[in-house]
Short mmCIF file of C-alpha atoms in Angstrom, two decimals:
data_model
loop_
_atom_site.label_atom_id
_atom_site.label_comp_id
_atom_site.label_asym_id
_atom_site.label_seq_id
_atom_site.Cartn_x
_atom_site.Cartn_y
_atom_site.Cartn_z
CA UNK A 1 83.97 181.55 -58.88
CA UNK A 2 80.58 182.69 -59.95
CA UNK A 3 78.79 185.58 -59.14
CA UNK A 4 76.18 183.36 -57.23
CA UNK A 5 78.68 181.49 -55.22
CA UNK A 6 80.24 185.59 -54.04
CA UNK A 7 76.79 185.77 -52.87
CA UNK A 8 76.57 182.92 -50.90
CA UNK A 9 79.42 183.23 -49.42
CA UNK A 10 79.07 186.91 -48.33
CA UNK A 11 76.34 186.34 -46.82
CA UNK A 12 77.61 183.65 -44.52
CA UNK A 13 80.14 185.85 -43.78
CA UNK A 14 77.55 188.16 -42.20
CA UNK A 15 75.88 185.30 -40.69
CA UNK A 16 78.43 183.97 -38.64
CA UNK A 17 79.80 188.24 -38.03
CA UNK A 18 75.94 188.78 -36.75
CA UNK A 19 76.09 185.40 -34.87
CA UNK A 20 79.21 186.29 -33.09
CA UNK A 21 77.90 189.88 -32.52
CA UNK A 22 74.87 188.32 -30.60
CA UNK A 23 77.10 185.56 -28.79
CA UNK A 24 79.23 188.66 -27.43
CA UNK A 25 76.25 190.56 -26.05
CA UNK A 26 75.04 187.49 -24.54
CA UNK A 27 78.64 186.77 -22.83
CA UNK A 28 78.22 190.39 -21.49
CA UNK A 29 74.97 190.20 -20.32
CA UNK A 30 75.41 186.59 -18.34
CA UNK A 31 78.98 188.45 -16.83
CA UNK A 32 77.23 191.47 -15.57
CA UNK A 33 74.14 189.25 -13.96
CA UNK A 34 77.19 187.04 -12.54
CA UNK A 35 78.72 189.42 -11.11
CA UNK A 36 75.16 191.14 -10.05
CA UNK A 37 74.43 187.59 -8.34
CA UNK A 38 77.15 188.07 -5.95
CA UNK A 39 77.27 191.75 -5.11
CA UNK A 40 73.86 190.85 -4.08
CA UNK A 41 74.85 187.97 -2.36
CA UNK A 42 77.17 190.03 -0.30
CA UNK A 43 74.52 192.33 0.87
CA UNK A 44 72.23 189.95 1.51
CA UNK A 45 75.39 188.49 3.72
CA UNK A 46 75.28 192.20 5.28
CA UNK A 47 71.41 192.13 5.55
CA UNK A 48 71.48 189.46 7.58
CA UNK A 49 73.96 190.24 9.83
CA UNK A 50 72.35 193.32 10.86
CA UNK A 51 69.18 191.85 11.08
CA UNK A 52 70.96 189.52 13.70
CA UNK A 53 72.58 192.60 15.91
CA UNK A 54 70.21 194.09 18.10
CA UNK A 55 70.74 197.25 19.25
CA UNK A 56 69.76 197.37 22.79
CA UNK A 57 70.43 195.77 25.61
CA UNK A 58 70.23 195.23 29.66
CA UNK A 59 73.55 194.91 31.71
CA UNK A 60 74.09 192.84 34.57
CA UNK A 61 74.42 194.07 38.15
CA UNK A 62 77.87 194.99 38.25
CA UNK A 63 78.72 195.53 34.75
CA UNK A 64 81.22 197.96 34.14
CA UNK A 65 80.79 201.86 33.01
CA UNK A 66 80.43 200.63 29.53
CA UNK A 67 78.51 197.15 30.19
CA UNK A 68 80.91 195.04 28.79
CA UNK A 69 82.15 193.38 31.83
CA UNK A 70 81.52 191.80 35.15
CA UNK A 71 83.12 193.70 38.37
CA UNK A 72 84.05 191.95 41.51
CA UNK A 73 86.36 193.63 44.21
CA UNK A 74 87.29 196.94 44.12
CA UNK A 75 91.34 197.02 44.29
CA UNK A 76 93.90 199.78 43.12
CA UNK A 77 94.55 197.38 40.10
CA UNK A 78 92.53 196.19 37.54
CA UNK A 79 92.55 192.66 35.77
CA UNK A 80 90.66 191.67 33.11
CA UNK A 81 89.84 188.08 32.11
CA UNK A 82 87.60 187.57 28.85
CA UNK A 83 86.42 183.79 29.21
CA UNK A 84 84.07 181.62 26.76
CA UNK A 85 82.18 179.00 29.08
CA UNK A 86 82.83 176.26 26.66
CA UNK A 87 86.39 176.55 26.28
CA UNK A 88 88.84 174.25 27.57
CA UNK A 89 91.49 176.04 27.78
CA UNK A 90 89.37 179.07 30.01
CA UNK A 91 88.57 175.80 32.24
CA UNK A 92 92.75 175.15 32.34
CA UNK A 93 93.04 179.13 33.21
CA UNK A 94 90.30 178.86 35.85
CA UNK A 95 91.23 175.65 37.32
CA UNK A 96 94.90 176.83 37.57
CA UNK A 97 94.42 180.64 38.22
CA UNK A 98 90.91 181.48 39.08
CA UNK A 99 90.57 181.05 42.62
CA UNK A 100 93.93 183.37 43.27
CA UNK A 101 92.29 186.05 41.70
CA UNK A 102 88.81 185.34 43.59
CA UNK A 103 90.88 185.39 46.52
CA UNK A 104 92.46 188.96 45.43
CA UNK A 105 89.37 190.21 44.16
CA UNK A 106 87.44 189.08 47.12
CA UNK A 107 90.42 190.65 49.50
CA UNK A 108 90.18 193.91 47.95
CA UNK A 109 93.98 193.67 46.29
CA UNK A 110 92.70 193.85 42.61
CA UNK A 111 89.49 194.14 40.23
CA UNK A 112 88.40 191.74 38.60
CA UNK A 113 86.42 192.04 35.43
CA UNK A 114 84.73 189.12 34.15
CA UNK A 115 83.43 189.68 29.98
CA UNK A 116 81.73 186.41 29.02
CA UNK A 117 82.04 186.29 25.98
CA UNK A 118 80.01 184.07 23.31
CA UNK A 119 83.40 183.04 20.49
CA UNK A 120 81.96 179.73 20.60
CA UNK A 121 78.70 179.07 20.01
CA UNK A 122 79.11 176.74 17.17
CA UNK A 123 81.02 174.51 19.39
CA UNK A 124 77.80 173.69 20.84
CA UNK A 125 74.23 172.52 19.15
CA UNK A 126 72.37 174.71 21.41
CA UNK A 127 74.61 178.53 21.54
CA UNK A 128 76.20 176.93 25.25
CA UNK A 129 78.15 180.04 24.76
CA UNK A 130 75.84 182.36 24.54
CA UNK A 131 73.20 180.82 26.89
CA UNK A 132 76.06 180.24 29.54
CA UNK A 133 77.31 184.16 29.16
CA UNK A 134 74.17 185.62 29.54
CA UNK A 135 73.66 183.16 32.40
CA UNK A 136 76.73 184.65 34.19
CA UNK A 137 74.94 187.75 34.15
CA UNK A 138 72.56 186.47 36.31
CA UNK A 139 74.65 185.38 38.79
CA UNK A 140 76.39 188.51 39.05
CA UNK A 141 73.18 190.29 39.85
CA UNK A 142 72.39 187.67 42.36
CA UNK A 143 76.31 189.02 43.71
CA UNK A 144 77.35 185.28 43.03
CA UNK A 145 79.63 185.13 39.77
CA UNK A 146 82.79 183.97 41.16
CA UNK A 147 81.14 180.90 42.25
CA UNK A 148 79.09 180.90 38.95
CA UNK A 149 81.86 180.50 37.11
CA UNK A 150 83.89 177.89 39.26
CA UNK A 151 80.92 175.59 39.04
CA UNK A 152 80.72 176.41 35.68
CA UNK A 153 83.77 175.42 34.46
CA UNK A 154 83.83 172.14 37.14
CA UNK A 155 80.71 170.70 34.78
CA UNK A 156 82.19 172.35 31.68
CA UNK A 157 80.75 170.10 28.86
CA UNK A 158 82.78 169.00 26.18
CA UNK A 159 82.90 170.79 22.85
CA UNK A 160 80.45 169.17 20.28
CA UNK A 161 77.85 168.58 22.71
CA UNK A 162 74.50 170.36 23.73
CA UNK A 163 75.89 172.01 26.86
CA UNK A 164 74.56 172.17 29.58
CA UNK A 165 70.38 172.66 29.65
CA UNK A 166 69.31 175.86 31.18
CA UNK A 167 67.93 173.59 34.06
CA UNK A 168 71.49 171.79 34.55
CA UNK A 169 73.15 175.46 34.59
CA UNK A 170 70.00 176.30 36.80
CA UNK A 171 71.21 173.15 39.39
CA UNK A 172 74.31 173.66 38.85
CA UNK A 173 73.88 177.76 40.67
CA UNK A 174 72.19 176.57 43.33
CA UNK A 175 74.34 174.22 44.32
CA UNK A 176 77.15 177.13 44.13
CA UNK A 177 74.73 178.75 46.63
CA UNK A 178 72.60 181.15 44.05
CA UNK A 179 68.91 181.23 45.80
CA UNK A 180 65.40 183.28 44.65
CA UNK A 181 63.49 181.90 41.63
CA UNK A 182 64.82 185.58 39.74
CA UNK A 183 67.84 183.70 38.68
CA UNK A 184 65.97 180.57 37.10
CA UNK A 185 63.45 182.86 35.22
CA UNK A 186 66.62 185.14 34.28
CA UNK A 187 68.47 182.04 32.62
CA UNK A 188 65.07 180.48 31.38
CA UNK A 189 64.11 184.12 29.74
CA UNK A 190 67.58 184.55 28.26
CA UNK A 191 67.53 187.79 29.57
CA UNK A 192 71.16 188.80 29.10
CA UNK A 193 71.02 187.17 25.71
CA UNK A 194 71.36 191.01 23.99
CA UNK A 195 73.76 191.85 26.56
CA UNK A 196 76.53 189.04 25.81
CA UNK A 197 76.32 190.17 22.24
CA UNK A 198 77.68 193.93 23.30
CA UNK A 199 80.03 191.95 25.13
CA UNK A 200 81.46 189.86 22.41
CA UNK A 201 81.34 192.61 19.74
CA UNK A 202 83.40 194.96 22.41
CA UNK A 203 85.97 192.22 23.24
CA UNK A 204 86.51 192.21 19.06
CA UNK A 205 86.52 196.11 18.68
CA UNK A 206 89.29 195.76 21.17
CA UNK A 207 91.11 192.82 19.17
CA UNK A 208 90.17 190.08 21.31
CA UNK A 209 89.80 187.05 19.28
CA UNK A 210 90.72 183.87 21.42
CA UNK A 211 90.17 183.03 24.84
CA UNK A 212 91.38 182.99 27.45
CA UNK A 213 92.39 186.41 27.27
CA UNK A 214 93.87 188.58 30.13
CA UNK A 215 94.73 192.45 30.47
CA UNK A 216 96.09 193.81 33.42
CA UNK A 217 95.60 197.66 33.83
CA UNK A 218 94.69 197.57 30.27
CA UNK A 219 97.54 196.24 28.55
CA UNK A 220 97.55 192.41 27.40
CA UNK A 221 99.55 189.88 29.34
CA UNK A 222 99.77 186.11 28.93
CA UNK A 223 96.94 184.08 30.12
CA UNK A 224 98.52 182.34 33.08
CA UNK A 225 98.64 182.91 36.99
CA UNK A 226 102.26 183.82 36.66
CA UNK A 227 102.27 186.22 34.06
CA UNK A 228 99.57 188.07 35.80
CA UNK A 229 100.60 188.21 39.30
CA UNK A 230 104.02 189.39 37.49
CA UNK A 231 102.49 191.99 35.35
CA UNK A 232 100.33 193.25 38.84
CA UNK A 233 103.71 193.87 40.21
CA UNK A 234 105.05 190.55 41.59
CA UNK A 235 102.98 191.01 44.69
CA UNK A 236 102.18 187.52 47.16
CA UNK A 237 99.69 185.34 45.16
CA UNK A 238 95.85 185.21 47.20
CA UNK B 1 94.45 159.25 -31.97
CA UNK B 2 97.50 161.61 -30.92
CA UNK B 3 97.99 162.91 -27.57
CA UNK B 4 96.84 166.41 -28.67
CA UNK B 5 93.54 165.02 -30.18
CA UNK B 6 93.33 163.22 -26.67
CA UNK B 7 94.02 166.26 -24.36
CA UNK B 8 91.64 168.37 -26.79
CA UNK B 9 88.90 165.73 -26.18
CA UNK B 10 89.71 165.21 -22.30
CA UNK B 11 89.83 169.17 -21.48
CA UNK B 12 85.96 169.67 -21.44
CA UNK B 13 85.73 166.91 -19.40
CA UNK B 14 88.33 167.55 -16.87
CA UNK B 15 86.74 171.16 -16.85
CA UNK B 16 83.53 169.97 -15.70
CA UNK B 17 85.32 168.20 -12.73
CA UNK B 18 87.44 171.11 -12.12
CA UNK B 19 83.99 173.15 -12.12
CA UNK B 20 82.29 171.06 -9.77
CA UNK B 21 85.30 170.50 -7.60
CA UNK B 22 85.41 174.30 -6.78
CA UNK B 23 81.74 174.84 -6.56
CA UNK B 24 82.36 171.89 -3.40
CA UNK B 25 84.98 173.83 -1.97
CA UNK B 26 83.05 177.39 -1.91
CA UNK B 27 79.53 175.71 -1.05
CA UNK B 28 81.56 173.93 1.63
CA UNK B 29 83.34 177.20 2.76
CA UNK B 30 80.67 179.31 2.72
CA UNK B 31 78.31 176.73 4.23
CA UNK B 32 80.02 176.58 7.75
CA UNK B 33 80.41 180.06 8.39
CA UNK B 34 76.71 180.97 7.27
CA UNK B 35 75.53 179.55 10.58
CA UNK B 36 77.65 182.08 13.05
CA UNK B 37 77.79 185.66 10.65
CA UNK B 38 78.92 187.44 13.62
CA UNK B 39 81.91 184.35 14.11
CA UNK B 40 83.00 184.76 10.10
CA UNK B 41 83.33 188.04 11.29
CA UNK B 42 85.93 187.98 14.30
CA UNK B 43 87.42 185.14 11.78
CA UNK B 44 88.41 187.88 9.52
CA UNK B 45 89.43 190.71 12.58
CA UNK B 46 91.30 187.82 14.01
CA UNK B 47 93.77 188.52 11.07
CA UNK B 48 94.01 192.45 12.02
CA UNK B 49 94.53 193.20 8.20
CA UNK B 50 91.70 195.85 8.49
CA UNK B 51 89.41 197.77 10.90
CA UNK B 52 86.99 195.54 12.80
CA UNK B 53 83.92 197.82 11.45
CA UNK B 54 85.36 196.69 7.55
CA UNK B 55 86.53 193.35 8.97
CA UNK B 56 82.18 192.44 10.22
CA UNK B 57 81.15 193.80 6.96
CA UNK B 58 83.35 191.31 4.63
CA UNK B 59 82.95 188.47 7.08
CA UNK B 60 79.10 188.63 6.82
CA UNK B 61 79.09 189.17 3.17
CA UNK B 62 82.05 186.48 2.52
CA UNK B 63 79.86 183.14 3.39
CA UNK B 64 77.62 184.73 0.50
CA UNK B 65 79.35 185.18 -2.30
CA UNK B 66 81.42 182.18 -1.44
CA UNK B 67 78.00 180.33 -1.88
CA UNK B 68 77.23 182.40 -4.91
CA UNK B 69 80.55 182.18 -6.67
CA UNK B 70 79.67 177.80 -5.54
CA UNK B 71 76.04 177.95 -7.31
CA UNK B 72 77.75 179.94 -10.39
CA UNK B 73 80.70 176.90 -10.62
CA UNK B 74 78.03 174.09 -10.43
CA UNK B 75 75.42 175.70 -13.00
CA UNK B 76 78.22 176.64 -15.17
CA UNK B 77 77.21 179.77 -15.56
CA UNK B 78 80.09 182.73 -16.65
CA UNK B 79 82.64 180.19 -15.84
CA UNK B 80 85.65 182.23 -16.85
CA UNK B 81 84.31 185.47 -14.70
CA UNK B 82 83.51 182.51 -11.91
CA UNK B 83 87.19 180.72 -11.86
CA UNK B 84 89.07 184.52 -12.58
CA UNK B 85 86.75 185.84 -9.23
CA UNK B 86 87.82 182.84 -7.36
CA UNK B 87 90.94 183.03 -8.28
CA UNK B 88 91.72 186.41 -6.93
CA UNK B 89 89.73 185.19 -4.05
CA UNK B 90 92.17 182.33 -3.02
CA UNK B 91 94.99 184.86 -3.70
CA UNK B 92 93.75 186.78 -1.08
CA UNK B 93 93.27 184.26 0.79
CA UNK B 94 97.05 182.98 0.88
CA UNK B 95 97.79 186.55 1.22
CA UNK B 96 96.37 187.08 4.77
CA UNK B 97 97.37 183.61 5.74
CA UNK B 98 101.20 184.41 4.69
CA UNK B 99 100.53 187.43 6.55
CA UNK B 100 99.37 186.33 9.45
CA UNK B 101 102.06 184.15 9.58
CA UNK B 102 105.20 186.53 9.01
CA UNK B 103 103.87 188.69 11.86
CA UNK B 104 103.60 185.73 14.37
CA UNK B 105 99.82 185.80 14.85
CA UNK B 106 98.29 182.19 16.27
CA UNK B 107 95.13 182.02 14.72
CA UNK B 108 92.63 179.79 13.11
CA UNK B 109 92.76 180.78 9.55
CA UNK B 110 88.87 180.53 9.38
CA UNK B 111 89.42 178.92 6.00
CA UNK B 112 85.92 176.36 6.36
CA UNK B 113 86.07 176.99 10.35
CA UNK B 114 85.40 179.32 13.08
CA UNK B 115 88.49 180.97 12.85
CA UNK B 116 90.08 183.45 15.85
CA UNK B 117 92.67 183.46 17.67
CA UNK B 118 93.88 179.94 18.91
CA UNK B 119 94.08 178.88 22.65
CA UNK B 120 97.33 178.95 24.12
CA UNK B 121 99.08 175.75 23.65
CA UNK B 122 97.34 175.23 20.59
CA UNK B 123 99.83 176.53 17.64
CA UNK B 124 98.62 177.42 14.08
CA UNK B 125 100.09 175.38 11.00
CA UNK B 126 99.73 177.68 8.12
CA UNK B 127 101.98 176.07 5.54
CA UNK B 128 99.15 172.87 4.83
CA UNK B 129 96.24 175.85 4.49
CA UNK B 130 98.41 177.83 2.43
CA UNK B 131 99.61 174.67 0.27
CA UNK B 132 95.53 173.23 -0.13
CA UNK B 133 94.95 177.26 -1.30
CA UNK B 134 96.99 177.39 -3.85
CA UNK B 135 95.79 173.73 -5.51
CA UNK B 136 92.75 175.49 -5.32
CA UNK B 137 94.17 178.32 -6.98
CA UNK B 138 95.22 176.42 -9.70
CA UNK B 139 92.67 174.25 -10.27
CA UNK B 140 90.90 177.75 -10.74
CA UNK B 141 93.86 179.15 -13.26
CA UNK B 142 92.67 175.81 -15.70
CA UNK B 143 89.02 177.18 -15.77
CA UNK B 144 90.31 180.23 -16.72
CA UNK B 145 92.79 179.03 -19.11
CA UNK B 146 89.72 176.87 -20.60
CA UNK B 147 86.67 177.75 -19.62
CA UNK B 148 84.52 175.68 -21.77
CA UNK B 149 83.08 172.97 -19.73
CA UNK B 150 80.48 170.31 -20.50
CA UNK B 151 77.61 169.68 -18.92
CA UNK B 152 77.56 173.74 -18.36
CA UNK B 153 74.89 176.15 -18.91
CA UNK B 154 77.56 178.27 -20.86
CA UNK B 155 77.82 175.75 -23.22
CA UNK B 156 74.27 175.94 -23.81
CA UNK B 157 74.47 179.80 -23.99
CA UNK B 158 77.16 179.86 -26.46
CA UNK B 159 76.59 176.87 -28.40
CA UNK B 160 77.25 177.43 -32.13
CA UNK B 161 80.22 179.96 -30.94
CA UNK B 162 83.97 179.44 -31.31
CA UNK B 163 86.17 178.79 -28.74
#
């Protein structure tokens, strides 16, 4: 080989060692904005969801010590029902179970804690959940929720659907004997809006993540009449 | 033409569809759960794998990078990083499903859904989500194993480089 040809090919060794040294840095540089693109997609994930959380809120008439439930009756023992309006199986439980516990909540034998929450409020095109929670709020400071919710769940609309407008839910309370125009403006305003968010984030804190979802004197039972009346300590039903 | 020559020349190609297939299935999971943050995140407590504080923090930030790691598949951009992140993703993913399965939980796995706990009556089938994860998985393990796609923006990037 001659001399020149050494030189020529030397030099296209360097080449193609420079060419690889700069196609390196580039694969580095590209990995770290990749993986820059979706650290910051994660906060921006976090970002938003704070944005969404607001921090204060109004409860209900008759909302517990902490606000995250309904009260009505005042018995020795305590039951505890958390309920999404646009679930069917909540409408099963209340059609098979609610108006015992009415009855026992209304007779003084237990308390009953209603905590609407919203689980559901992409199974409706307009937040049903959420607008139908903070709607039970309402009710409860117009001293009406157990009949609220029994109408509710009567006209419960199927999952996919709008829901029920806040004028239907509005028709529907009066019919269930809810009077004075504070209710309407309370559903219209969405004033309990805030509220059934502290609801829904306590019912997860406490590992609720379905409903139906019952607790008697604290401790988790099976969502049916039986199981309840069982776990209260086989007492008469209503 | 032998078979090798073939599978040389098909693997590129086959890439790119394994590239855009994934970049579907993250734009599609991450998609549905963008709408409800606060749902993604009782999807993920729903599994009781971690503290619900931890458990709203990684469900709001999972639609995200879910997208992301989607946008990153269908640009073709640090493919290999993309498929190996995904990867570990869907491992995790058949991880907490298995899980949740062994210790009797009936939940919605939350895999392009709402995810929490299912009704009564209503009974989870975890073997089909766990079976669909790990084609995923795979389909993910041949980006890895051969990153270089066409129609990529890598491909651009790195032109003139050797495989």
């Amino acid at each position: 080989m001659s001399s020149r040809a050494n030189k020529k090919q030397a030099a296209k060794v360097v080449r193609e060692q420079i060419a690889r040294e700069r196609a390196r840095a580039r694969r580095v540089w590209v990995s770290i904005a990749a993986v820059a693109v979706l650290v910051i997609a994660g906060l921006v994930g976090w970002g938003v969801y704070s944005s969404q959380r607001s921090s204060s809120f109004t409860a209900p008439a008759h909302a517990t010590a902490n606000g995250d439930g309904l009260v009505v009756g005042a018995g020795p023992k305590t039951v505890e029902l958390y309920l999404d309006f646009i679930c069917p199986a909540c409408r099963n439980f209340e059609e098979s179970g609610g108006s015992s516990l009415n009855q026992m909540a209304a007779a003084n034998k237990i308390k009953l804690v209603y905590h609407p929450v919203a689980f559901l409020d992409r199974a409706s095109t307009t937040q049903y959940s959420t607008r139908s929670a903070a709607a039970a709020g309402c009710a409860s400071d117009a001293g009406k929720l157990p009949e609220f919710v029994q109408a509710m769940y009567a006209n419960q609309p199927p999952e996919g659907s709008a829901g029920l407008s806040n004028d239907q839910i509005i028709q529907l309370a009066h019919r269930a004997g809810i009077t004075g125009s504070g209710f309407d403006t309370c559903v219209r305003d969405g004033k309990y809006r805030p509220w059934v968010q502290h609801v829904t984030d306590a019912a997860v804190s406490r590992g609720v993540t379905g409903t139906p979802t019952v607790f008697v004197e604290g401790k988790q039972v099976e969502a049916r009449l039986p199981a309840i009346t069982q776990a209260l300590g086989g007492g008469p039903v209503g | 033409m032998s078979i090798t020559d073939r599978w040389v020349e098909a693997r590129p190609w086959l890439g790119t569809l394994a590239r855009l297939g994934l970049a579907a299935v993250w734009m599609i999971a991450g998609g549905t759960k963008i709408g409800d943050l606060a749902a993604s995140g009782r999807a993920v407590a729903a599994y009781k794998l971690m503290p619900v504080e931890v458990a709203r923090v990684v469900g709001a930030a999972l639609p995200f990078v879910e997208l992301a790691l989607g946008v990153l598949l269908l640009v073709g951009l640090a493919t290999r990083l993309a498929a190996a992140i995904s990867a570990a993703l869907f491992i995790v993913y058949i991880v907490g499903i298995a899980a949740a399965w062994a210790r009797g939980l009936n939940i919605d796995c939350g895999c392009f859904s709402r995810g929490g706990e299912l009704a009564p009556g209503q009974h989870a089938n975890y073997l089909p989500e766990i079976l669909r994860d790990v084609g995923f998985l795979a389909v993910a393990g041949f980006l890895v194993s051969w990153p270089r796609t066409r129609l990529a923006l890598d491909e651009w990037l790195f032109r003139g480089e050797t495989a």
